[in-house]
XYZ file of C-alpha atoms in Angstrom:
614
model
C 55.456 -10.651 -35.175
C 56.107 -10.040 -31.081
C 57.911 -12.574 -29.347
C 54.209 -14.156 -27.316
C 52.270 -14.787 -30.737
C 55.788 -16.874 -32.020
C 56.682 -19.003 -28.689
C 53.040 -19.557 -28.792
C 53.275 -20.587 -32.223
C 56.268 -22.880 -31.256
C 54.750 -24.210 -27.972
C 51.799 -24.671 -29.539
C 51.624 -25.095 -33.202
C 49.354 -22.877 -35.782
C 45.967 -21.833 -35.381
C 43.146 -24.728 -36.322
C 40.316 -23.179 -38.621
C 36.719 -25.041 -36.969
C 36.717 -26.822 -40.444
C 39.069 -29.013 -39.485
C 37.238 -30.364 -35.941
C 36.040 -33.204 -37.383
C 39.685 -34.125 -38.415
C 40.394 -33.628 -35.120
C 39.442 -37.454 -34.439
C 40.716 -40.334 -32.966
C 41.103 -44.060 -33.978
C 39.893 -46.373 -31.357
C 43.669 -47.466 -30.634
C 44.601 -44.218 -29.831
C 41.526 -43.399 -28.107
C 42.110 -46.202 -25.882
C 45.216 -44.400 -24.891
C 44.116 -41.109 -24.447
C 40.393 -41.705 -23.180
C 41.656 -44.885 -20.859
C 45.610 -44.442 -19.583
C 43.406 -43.230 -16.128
C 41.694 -46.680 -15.073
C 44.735 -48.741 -17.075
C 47.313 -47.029 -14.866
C 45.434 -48.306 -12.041
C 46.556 -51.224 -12.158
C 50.223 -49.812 -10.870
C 48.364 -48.619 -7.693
C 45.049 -50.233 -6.896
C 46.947 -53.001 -5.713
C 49.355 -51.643 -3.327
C 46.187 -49.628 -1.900
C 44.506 -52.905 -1.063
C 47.430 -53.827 0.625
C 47.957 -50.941 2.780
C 44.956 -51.428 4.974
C 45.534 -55.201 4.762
C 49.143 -54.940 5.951
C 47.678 -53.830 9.586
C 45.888 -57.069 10.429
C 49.539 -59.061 9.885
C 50.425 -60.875 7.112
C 47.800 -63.604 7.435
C 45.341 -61.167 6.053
C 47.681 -59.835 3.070
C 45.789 -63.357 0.735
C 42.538 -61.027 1.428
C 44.077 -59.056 -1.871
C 42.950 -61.782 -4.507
C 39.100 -62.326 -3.522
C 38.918 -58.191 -3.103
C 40.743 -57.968 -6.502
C 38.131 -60.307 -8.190
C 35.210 -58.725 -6.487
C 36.223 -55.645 -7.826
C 36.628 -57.578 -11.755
C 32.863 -58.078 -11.133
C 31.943 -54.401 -9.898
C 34.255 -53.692 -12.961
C 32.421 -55.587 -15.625
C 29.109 -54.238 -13.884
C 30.068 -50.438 -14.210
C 31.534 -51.153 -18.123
C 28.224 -53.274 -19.008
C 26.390 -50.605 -17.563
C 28.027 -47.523 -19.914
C 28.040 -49.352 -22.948
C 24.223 -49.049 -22.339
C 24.323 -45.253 -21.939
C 26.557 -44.761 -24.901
C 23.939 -46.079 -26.875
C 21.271 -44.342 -25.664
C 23.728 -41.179 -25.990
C 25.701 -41.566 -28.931
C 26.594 -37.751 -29.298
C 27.901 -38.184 -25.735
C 26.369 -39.297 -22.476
C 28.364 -37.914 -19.330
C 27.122 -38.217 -15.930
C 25.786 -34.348 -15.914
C 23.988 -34.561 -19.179
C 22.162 -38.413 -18.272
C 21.319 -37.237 -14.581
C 20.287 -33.876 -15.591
C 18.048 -35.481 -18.690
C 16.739 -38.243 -16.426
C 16.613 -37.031 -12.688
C 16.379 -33.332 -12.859
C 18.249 -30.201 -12.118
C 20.187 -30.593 -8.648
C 21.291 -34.630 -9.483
C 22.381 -33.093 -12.368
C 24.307 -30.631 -11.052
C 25.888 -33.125 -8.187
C 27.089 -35.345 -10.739
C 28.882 -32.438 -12.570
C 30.270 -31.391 -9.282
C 31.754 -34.394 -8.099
C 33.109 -35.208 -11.480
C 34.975 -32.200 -11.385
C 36.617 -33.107 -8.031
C 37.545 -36.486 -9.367
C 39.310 -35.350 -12.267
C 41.040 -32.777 -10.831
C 42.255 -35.297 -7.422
C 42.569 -37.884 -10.807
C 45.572 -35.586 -12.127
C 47.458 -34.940 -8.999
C 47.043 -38.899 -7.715
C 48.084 -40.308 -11.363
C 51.398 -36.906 -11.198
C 52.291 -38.466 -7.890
C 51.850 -42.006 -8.902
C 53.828 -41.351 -11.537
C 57.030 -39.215 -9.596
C 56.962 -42.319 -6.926
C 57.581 -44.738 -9.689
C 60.797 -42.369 -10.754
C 61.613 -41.722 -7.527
C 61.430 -45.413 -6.724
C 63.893 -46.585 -9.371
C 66.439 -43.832 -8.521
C 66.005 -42.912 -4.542
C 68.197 -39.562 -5.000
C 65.183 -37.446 -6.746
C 63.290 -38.208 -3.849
C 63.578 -34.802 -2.305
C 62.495 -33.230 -5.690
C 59.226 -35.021 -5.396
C 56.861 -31.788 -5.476
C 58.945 -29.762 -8.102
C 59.043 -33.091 -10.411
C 55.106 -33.325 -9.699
C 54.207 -29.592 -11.125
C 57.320 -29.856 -14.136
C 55.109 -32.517 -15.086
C 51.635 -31.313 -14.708
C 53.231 -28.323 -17.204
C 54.264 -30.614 -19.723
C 50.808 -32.994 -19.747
C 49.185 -29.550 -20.354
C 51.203 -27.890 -23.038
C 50.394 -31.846 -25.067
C 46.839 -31.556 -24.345
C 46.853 -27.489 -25.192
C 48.095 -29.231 -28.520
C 45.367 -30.441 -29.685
C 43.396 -34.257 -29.500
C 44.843 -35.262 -32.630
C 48.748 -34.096 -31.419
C 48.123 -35.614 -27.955
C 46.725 -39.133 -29.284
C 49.861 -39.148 -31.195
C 52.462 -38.471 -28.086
C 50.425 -40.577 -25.400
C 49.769 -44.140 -27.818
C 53.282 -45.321 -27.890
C 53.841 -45.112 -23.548
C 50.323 -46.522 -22.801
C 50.800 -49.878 -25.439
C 53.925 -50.036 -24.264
C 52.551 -50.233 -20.249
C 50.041 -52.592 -21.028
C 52.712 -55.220 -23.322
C 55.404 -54.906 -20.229
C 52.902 -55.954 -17.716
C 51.458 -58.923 -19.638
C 55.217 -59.731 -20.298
C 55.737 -59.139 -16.280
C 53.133 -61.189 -15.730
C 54.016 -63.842 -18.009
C 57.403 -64.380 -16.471
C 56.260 -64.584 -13.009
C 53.582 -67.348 -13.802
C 56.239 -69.022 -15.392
C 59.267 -68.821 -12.785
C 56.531 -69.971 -10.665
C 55.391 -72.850 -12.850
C 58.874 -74.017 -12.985
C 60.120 -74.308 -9.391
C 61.350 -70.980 -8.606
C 59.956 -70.916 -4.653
C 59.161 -67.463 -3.067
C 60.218 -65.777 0.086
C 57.305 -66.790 2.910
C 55.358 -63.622 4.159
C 57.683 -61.544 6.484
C 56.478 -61.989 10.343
C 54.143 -58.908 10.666
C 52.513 -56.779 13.441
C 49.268 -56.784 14.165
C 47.569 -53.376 14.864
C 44.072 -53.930 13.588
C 41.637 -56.725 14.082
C 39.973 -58.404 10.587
C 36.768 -57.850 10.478
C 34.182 -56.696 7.480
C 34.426 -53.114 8.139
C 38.229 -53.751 7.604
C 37.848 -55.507 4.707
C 35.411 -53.099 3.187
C 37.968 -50.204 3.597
C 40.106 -52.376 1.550
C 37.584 -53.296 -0.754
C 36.912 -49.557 -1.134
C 40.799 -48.518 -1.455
C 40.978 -50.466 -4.285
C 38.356 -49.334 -6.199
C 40.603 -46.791 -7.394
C 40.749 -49.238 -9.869
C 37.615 -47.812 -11.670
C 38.412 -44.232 -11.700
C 38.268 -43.494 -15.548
C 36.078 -46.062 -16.277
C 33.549 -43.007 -17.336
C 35.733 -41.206 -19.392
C 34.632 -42.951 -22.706
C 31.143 -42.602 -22.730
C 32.261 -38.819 -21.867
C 34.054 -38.563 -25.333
C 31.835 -40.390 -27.581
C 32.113 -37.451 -30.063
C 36.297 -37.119 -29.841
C 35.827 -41.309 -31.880
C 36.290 -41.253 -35.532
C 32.709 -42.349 -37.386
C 30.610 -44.196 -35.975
C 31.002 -42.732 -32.945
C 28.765 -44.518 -30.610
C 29.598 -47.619 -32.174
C 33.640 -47.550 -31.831
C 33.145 -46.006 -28.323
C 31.150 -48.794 -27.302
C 33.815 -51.589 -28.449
C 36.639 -49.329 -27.142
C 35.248 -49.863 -23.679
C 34.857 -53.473 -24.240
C 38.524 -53.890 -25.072
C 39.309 -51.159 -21.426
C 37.821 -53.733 -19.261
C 38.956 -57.175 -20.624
C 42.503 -55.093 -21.138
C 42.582 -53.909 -17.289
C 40.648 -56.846 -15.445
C 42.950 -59.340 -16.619
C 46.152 -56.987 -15.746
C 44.390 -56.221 -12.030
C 43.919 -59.616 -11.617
C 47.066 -60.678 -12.695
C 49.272 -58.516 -10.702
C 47.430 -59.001 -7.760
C 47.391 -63.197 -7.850
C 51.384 -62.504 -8.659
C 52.092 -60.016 -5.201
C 49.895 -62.839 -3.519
C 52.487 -65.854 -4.944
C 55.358 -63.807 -5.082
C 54.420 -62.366 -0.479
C 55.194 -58.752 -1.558
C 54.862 -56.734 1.526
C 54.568 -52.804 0.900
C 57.751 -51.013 1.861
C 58.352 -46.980 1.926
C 59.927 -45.626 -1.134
C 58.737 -48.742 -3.600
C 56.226 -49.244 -4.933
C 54.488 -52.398 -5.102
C 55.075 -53.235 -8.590
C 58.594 -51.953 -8.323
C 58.943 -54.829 -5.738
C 57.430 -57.170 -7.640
C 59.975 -56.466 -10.428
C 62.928 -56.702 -8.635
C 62.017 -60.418 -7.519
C 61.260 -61.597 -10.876
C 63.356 -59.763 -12.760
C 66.496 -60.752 -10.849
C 68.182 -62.046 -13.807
C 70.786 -60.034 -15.617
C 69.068 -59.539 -18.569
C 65.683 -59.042 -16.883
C 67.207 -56.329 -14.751
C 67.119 -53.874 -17.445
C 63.672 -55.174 -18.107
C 62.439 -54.055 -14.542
C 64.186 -50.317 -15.752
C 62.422 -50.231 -18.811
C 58.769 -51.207 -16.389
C 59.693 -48.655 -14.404
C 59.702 -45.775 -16.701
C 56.857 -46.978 -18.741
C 54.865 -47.224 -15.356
C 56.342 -43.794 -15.028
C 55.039 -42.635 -18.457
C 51.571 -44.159 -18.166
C 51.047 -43.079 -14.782
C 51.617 -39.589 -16.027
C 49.384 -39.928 -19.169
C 47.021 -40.896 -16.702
C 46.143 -37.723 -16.075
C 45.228 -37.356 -20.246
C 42.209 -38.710 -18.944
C 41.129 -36.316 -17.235
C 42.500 -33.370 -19.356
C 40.181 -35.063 -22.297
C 37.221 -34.821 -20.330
C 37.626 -32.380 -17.708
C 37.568 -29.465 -20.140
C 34.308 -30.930 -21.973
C 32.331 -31.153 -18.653
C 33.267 -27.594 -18.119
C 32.129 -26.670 -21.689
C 28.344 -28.222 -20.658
C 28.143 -26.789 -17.701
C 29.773 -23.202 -19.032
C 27.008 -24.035 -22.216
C 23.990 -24.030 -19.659
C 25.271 -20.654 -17.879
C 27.037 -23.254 -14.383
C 30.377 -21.683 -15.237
C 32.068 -19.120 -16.433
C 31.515 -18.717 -19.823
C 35.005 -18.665 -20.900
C 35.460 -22.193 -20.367
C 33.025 -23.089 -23.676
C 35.269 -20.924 -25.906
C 37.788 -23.788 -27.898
C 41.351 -22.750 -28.507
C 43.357 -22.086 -30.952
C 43.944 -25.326 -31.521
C 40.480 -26.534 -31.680
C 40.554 -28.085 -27.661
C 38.816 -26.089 -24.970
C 42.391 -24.417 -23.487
C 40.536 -22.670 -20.551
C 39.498 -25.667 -19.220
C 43.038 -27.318 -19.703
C 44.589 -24.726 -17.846
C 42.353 -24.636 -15.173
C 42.704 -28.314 -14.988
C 46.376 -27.788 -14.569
C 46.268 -24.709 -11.672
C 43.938 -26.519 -9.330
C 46.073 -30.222 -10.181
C 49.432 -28.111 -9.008
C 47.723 -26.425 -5.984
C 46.625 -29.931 -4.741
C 50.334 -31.420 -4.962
C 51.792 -28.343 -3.275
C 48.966 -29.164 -0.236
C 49.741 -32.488 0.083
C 53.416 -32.507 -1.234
C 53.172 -35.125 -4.160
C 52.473 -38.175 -1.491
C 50.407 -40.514 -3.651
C 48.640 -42.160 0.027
C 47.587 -38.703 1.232
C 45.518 -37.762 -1.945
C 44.064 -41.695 -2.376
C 41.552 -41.246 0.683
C 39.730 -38.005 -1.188
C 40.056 -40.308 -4.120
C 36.808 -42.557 -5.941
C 34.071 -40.906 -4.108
C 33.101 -38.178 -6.731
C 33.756 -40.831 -9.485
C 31.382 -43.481 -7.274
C 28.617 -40.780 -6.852
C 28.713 -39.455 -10.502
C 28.462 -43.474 -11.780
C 25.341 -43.714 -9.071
C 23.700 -41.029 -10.120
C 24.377 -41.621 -13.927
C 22.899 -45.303 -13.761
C 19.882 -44.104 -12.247
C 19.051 -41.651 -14.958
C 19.266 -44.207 -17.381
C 17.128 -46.427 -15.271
C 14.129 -43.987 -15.567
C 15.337 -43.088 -19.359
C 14.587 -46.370 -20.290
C 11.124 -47.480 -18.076
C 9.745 -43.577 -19.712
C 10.898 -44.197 -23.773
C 10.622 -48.036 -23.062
C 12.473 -48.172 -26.815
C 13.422 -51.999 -28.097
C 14.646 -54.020 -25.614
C 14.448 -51.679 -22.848
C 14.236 -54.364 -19.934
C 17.579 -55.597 -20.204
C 18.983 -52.229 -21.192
C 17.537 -51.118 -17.622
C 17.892 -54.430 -15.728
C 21.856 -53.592 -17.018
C 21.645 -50.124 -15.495
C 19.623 -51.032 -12.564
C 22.169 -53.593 -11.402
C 24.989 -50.892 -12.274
C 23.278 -48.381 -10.081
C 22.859 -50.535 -7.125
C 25.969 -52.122 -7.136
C 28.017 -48.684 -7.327
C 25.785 -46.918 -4.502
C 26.728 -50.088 -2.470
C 30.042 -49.278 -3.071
C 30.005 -45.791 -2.635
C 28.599 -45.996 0.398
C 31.213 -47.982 1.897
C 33.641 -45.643 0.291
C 32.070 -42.901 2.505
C 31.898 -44.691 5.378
C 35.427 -46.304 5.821
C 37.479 -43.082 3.691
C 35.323 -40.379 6.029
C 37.404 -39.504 8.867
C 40.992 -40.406 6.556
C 39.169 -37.419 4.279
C 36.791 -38.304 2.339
C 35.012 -35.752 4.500
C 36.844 -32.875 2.386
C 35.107 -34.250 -0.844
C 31.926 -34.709 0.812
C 31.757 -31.116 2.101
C 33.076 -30.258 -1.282
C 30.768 -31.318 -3.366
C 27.882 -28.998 -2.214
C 30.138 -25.930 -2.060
C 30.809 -26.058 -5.792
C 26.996 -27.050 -6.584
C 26.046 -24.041 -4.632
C 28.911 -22.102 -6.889
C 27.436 -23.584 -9.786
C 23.592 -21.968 -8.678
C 25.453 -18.600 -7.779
C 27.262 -18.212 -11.122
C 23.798 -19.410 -12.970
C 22.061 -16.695 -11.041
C 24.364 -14.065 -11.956
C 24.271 -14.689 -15.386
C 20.576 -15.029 -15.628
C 20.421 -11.291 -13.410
C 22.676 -10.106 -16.223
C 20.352 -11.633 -19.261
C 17.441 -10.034 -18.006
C 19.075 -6.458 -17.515
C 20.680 -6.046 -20.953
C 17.250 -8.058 -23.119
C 15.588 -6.314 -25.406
C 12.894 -8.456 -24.914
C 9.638 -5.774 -25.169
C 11.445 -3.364 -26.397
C 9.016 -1.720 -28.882
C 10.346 -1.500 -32.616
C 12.166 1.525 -33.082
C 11.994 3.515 -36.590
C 14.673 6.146 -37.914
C 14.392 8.667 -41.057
C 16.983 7.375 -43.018
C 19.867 9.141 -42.239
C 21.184 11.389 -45.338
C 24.759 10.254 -46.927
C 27.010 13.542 -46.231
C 29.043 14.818 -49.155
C 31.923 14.626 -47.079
C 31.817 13.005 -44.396
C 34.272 14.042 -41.465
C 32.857 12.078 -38.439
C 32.904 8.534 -39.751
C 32.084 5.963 -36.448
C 32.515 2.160 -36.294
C 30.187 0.189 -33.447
C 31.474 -3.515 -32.261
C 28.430 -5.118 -31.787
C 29.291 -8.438 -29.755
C 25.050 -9.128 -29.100
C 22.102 -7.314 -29.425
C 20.944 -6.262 -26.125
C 20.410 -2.976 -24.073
C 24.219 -1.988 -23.867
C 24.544 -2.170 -27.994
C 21.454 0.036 -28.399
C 22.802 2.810 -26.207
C 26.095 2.645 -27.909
C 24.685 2.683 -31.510
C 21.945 5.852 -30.000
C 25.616 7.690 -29.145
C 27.123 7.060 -32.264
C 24.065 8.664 -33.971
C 24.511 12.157 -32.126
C 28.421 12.038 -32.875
C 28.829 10.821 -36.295
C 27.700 11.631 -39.721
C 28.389 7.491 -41.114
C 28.172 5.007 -38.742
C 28.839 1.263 -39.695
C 28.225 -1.613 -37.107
C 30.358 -4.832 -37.063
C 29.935 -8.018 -35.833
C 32.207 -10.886 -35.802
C 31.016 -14.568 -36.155
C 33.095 -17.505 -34.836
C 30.966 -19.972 -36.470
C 27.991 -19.571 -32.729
C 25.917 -16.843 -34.112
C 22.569 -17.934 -35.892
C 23.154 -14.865 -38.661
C 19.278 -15.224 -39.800
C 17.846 -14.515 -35.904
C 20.407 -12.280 -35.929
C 20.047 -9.816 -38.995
C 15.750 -9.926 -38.576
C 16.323 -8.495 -34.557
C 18.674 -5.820 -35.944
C 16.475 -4.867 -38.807
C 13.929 -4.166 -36.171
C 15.979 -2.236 -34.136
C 18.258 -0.490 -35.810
C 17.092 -0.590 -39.716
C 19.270 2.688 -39.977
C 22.560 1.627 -39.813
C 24.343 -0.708 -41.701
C 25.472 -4.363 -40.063
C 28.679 -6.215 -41.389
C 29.115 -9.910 -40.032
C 32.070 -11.171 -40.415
C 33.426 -14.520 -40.410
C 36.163 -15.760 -38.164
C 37.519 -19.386 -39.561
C 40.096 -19.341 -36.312
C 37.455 -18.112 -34.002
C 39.926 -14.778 -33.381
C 37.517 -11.405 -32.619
C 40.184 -9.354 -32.626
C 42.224 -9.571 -35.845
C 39.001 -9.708 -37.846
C 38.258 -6.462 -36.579
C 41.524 -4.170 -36.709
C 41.187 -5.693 -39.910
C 37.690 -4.374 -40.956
C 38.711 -1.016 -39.196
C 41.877 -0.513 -41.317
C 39.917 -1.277 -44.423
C 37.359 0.900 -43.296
C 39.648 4.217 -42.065
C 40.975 3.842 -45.964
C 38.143 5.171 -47.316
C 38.535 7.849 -45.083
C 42.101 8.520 -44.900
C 42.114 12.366 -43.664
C 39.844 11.867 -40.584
C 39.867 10.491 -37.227
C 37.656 7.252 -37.231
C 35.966 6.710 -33.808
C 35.496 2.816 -32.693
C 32.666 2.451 -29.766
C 32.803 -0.624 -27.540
C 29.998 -1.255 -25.610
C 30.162 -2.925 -22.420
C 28.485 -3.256 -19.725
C 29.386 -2.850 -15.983
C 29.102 -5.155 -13.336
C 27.810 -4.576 -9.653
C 30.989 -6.205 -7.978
C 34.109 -6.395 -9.279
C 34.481 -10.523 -8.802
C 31.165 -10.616 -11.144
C 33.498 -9.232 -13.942
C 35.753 -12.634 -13.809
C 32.761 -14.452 -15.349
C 32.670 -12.073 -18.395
C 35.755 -12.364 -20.869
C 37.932 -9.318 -20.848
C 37.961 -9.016 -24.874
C 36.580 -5.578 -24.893
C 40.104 -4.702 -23.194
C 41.984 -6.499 -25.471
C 40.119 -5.027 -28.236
C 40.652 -1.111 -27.014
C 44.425 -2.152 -26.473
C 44.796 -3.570 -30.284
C 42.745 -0.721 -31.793
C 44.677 1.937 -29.767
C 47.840 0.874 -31.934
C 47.536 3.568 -34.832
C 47.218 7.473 -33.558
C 44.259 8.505 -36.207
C 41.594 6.806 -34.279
C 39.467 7.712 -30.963
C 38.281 4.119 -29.216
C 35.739 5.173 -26.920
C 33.855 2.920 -24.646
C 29.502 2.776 -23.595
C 29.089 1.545 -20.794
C 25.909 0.003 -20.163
C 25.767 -0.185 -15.568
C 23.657 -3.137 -14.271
């Protein structure tokens, strides 16, 4: 074995056959921890956001924090309410692009994909940067590491998640229980130094640079709604729930927003008791730790906060790596994307999707150099127009099936709808000139990029069909006694570029012997009745791949096959068809170079390639 196959191996683990997806589940404990560390890790920063734009109108409007926080409890319970409806009108999974693409059509469809994307991907490199601030906060010297702490991070999150769902459900449970128990014990303590006389600092004398007013008080209304981000993620990954799906998915989110409402809610009231004032270099719960946790026992208490909030914050970013690759699997399925990104690893999690997750995370901390505030303005408004648009599609789902009790199902959804394009409009309008803009002008670009890789594909579908191709008969070709010019043709699909290369290997060899490998996506019985009317002549071998591997299978079958003809040179045709541009090729898997390179290996064969030119 080479030295890539073992330190993937030990990286990694072994190959997953598909028979063992569905073992591939989670409980709803630890599904709570992988499908929800993104909106419970809020709670270390939604706060502190709020408090950011308050902090400019003086320290009079700093109490603003604890009627925003509960307003934002209510938008909360709305937006949960809302899913548990679409969850059970999806129970093999309901994401934003599926409903809106169902319900409202094509382009909705496709925005709600779009901005998803964005928001997982600006999810990731806030929840990184969240994280390094809370390390950096308890120990001030790794402050100049900040970016290179940010991306050793990002690496590690993805080599869990390129684990597998089971392996990752194991790592991230233990940091994310252990989050939400020291924050109820955080806030515990603070309610009860309170309760028995311990008197807190008055608000520090602050400057005023802003006047209150309700556009001001939106903006922090809208900062905070970072809160939410997440929310979405379970009725995303109804399917990755142990049986019943829908059912378990639909009490998981339950416990997510009683479990983070009453942690928002209480941190907040406690900064509001306790006059925490942000400062540069702490974060606000780090603050509030330091003032109760002033004893000398409780000191190492605040430590042990701080790297949990550390942890979590980082496992925040599981969210997205659970749900990001799916999303790009349905859009990949329906030809948005390219489709290498539907393909599932070796171990049985999309991997392509991970690490695409992980390049575009680490590009975005590089930008903005792992400063949680920069990133927070792009923040909420892909999430806030994918929950919009998702709520509406069940609106119309339900008044067109109008199933059993389909009024309050869509009075639910109705109310969920409005209330988020409320907020997302004042998202918009108070984030758009800090940059919200960038997301804005974002999310068309990568729609349009979704429409120009669809188009591409669909050019490339209707070159190589075989659609009306008339049915082509052969005289059976006569078994040679000795047969000197034995052929073997990879056939990957039946289309144009196949029948060309099986039409050469008639005029070179005397037994020819086409193979196909299935990795459990090929309907064999469609499959074997088009090639019995198109090539009846020559033999087809499917073969099945448990590990979803096409090329071991078939330097395999080749070696099997060149021992039955151990004195000749066996020639292997690839077909494959050429592209008009060489960036169309980047939405096309490179196996067939992989293949030629593995095949090449042993000196008694000829690999030859067809191409087929579009």
């Amino acid at each position: 074995m080479s030295l890539y196959p073992q330190l993937k191996q030990f990286l990694l683990g072994k190959s997953l056959p598909t028979s063992a997806h569905s073992e591939e589940r989670l409980s709803n404990a630890a599904a709570l921890a992988v499908l929800s560390s993104d909106a419970l890790s809020s709670v270390a920063y939604a706060t502190e956001e709020i408090l950011l734009v308050l902090v400019a109108a003086g320290s009079g409007a700093l109490g603003l924090s604890l009627p925003i926080a509960v307003a934002i409890i209510i938008l909360l319970g709305i937006v949960v309410l809302s899913y548990r409806q679409t969850i059970r009108a999806y129970p093999q999974g309901g994401g934003s692009y599926i409903v809106a693409r169902e319900n409202l059509g094509l382009y909705p469809g496709l925005i709600a994909g779009g901005s998803l994307m964005i928001d997982y991907i600006l999810t990731v490199t806030v929840s990184i940067s969240a994280g390094t601030a809370a390390l950096t906060s308890a120990v001030p010297s790794l402050r100049p590491f900040t970016v290179s702490l940010c991306l050793i991070f990002i690496f590690l999150i993805m080599l869990a998640n390129l684990r597998g769902v089971k392996e990752s459900g194991k790592i991230f449970m233990i940091p994310t229980y252990a989050f939400i128990v020291s924050i109820f014990v955080l806030i515990a303590l603070g309610l009860f130094k309170k309760a028995t006389g311990h008197i807190a600092d008055e608000y520090p004398v602050l400057p005023v640079t802003e006047g209150l007013s309700l556009f001001f008080v939106l903006r922090a209304f809208s900062a905070g709604c970072t809160a939410l981000t997440g929310v979405e993620a379970i009725s995303d990954g109804v399917l990755a729930f142990k049986q019943p799906e829908w059912k378990n998915a639909r009490l998981t989110l339950l416990y997510l927003g009683v479990i983070l409402g009453l942690m928002f809610v209480g941190i907040t009231y406690l900064v509001n008791i306790y006059h925490i004032v942000p400062e540069e270099g702490q974060t606000v719960v780090s603050l509030l730790g330091r003032q109760i946790l002033n004893g000398s026992y409780l000191h190492y208490f605040y430590f042990f906060i701080q790297v949990v909030t550390l942890l979590v914050l980082l496992l925040a970013a599981n969210t997205s790596y659970a749900d990001f690759p799916r999303l790009c699997y349905f859009l990949a399925r329906d030809g948005f994307l390219p489709r290498q990104l539907s393909l599932l690893g070796d171990r049985l999690v999309y991997s392509n999707g991970i690490i695409l997750l992980s390049l575009c995370a680490a590009i975005l901390v590089v930008i903005f150099k792992g400063q949680v505030n920069a990133v927070i303005p792009l923040y909420a408004v892909g999430v806030f127009t994918s929950f919009t648009l998702s709520q509406a599609g069940m609106v119309r789902r339900w008044f067109h099936e109008k199933t059993g009790g389909w009024q309050a199902s869509a009075l639910m959804n109705g109310l969920g709808a409005i209330a988020t394009a409320v907020v997302l409009v004042v998202i918009v309008s108070t984030k758009f000139l800090l940059g919200a803009w960038l997301v804005v002008v974002a999310i068309p670009l990568v729609v349009a990029l979704f429409l120009a890789i669809r188009r591409h594909y669909e050019y490339v579908a209707e070159r190589l069909s075989i659609q009306g191709m008339p049915p082509r008969s052969y005289i059976p070709r006569p078994q040679p006694t000795v047969v000197t010019h034995p052929a073997v043709v990879v056939v990957g699909q039946l289309n144009r570029g196949t029948v060309e290369a099986l039409d050469y290997a008639r005029t070179i060899a005397d037994e020819i012997v086409a193979v196909h490998v299935d990795i459990a996506s090929t309907d064999r019985e469609k499959f074997l009745e088009k090639w019995r009317q198109l090539e009846s002549d020559i033999p087809l071998e499917i073969i099945d791949s448990p590990y979803r591997s096409v090329i071991g299978p078939l330097v395999d079958f080749v070696s099997q096959f060149e021992e039955h003809h151990p004195d000749v040179f066996t020639t292997i045709i690839i077909p494959a068809f050429v592209t008009r541009n060489w960036w169309d090729s980047l939405l096309h898997n490179q196996t067939t170079l992989f293949l030629k390179t593995a095949l090449r290996a042993k000196k008694s064969r000829v690999v030859t390639t067809v191409r087929y030119y579009l």
